[in-house]
GROMACS .gro file of N, CA and C in nm:
model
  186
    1UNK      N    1   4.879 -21.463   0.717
    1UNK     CA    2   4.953 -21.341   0.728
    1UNK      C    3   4.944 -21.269   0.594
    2UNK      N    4   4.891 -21.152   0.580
    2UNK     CA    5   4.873 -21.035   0.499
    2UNK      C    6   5.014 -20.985   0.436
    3UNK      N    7   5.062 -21.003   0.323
    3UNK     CA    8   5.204 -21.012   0.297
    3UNK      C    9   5.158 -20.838   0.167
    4UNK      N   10   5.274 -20.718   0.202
    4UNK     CA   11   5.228 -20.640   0.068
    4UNK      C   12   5.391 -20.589   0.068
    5UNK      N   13   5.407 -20.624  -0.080
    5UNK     CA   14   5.529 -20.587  -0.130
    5UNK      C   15   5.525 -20.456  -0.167
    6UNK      N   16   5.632 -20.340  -0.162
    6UNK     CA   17   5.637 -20.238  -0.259
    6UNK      C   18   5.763 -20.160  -0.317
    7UNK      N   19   5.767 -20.132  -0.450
    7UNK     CA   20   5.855 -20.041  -0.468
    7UNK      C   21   5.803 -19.908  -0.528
    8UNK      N   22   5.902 -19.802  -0.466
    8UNK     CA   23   5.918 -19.672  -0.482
    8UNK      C   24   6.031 -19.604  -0.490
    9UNK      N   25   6.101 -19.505  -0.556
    9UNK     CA   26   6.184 -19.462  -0.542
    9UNK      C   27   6.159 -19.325  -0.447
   10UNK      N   28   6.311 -19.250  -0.453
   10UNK     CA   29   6.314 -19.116  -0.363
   10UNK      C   30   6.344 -19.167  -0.207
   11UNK      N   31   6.326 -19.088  -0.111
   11UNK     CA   32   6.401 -19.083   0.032
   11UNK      C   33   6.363 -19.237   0.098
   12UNK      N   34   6.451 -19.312   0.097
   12UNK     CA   35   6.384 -19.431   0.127
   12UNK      C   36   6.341 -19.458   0.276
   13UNK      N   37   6.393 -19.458   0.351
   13UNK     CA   38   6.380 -19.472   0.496
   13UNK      C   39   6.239 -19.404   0.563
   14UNK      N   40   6.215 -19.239   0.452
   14UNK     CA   41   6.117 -19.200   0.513
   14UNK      C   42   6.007 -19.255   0.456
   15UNK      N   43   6.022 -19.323   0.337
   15UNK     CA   44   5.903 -19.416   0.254
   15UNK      C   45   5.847 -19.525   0.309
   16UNK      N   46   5.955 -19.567   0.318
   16UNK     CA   47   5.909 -19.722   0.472
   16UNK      C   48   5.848 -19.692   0.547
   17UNK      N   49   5.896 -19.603   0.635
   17UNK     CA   50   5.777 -19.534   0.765
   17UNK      C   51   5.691 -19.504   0.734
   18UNK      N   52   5.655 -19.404   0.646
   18UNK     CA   53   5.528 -19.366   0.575
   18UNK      C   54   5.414 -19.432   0.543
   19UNK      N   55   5.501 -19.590   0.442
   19UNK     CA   56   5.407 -19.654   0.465
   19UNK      C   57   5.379 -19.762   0.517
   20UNK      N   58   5.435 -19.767   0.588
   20UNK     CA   59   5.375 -19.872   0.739
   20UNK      C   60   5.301 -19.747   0.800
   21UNK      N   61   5.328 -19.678   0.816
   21UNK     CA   62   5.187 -19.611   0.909
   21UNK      C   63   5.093 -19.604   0.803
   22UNK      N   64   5.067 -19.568   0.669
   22UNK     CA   65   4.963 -19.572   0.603
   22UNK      C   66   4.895 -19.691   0.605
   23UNK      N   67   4.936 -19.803   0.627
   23UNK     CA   68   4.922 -19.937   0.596
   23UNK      C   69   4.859 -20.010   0.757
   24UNK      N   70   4.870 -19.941   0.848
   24UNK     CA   71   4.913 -19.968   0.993
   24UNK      C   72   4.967 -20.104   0.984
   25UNK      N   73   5.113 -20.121   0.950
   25UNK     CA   74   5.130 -20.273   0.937
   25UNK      C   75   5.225 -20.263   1.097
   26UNK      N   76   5.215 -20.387   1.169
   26UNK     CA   77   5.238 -20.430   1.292
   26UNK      C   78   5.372 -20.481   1.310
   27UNK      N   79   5.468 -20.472   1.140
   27UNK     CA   80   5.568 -20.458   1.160
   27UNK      C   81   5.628 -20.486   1.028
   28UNK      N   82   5.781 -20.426   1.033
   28UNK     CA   83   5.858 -20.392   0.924
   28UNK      C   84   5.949 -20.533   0.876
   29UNK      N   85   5.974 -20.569   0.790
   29UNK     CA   86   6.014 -20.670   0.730
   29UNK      C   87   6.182 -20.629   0.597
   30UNK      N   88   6.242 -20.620   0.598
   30UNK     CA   89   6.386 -20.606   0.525
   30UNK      C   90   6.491 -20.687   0.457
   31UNK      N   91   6.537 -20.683   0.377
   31UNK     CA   92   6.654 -20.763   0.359
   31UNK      C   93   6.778 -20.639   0.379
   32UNK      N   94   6.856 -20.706   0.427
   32UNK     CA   95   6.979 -20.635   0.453
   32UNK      C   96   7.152 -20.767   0.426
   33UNK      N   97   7.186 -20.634   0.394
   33UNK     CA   98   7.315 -20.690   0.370
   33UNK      C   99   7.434 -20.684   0.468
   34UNK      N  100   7.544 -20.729   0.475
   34UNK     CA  101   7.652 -20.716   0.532
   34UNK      C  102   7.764 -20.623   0.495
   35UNK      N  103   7.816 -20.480   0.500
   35UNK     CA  104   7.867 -20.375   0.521
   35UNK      C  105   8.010 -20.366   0.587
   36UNK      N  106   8.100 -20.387   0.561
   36UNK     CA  107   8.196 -20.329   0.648
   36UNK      C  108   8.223 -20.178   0.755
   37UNK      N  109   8.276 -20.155   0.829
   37UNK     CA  110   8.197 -19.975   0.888
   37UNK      C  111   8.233 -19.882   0.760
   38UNK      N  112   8.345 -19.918   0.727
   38UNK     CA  113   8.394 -19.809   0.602
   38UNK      C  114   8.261 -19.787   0.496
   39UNK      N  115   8.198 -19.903   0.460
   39UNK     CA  116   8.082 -19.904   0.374
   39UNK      C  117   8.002 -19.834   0.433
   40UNK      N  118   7.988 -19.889   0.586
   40UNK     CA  119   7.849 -19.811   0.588
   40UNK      C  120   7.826 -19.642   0.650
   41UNK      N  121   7.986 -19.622   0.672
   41UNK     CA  122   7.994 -19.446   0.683
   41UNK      C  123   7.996 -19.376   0.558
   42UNK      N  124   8.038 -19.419   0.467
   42UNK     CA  125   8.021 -19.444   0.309
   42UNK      C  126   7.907 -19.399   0.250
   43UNK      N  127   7.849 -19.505   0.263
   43UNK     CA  128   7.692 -19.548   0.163
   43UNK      C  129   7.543 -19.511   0.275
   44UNK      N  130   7.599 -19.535   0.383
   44UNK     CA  131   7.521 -19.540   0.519
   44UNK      C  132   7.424 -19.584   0.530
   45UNK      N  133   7.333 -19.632   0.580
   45UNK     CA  134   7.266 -19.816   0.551
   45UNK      C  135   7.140 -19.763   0.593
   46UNK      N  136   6.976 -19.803   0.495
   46UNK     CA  137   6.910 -19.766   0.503
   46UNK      C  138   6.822 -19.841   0.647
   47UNK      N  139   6.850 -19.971   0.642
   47UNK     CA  140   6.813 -20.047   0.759
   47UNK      C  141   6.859 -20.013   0.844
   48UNK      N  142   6.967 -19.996   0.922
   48UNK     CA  143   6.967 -19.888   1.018
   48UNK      C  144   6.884 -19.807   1.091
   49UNK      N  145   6.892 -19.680   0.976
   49UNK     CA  146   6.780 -19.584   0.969
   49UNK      C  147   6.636 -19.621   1.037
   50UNK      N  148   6.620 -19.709   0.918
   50UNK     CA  149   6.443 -19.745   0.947
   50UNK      C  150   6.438 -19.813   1.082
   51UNK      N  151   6.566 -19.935   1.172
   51UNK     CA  152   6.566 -19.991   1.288
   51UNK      C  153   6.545 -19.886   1.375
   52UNK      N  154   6.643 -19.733   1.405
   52UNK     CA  155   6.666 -19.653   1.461
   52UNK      C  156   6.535 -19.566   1.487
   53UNK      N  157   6.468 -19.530   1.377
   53UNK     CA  158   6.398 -19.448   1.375
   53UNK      C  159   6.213 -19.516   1.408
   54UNK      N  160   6.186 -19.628   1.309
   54UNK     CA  161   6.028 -19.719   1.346
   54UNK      C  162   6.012 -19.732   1.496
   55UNK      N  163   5.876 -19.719   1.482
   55UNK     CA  164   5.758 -19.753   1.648
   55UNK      C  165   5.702 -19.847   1.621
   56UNK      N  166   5.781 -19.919   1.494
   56UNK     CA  167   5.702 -20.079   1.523
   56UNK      C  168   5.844 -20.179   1.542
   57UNK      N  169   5.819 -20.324   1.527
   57UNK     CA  170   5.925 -20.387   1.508
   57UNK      C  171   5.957 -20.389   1.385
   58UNK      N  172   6.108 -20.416   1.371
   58UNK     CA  173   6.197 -20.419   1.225
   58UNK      C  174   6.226 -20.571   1.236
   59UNK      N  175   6.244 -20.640   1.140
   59UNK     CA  176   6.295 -20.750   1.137
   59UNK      C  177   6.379 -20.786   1.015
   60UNK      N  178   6.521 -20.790   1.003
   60UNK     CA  179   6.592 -20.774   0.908
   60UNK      C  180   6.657 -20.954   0.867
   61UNK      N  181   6.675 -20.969   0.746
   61UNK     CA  182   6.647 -21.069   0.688
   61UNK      C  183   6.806 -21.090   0.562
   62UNK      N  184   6.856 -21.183   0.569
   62UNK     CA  185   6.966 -21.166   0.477
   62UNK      C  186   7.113 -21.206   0.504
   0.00000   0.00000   0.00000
């Protein structure tokens, strides 16, 4: 299995997507944390986002 780490700053959610389609990777990989709702109406949770929004699978980790 083809493993590629990355960091970037700026809009994150649309960065992920971006590049998994640049990448055509077959699926999304995350760590996520645990949030209370107050947190996450708050801070509002990027995993989410990327679950809600990707046409591949997400698989969240954490």
């Amino acid at each position: 299995m083809s493993v590629e780490r990355l960091s970037e700053g700026g809009e994150v959610e649309r960065k992920i997507l971006r590049t998994a389609d640049e990448r055509d990777a077959d699926g999304i990989v995350m760590g996520g944390r645990k949030r209370s709702g107050v947190q996450k109406v708050l801070l509002g949770s990027v995993a989410l986002d990327v679950m809600l929004s990707a046409d591949r699978p997400v698989t969240l980790t954490g």
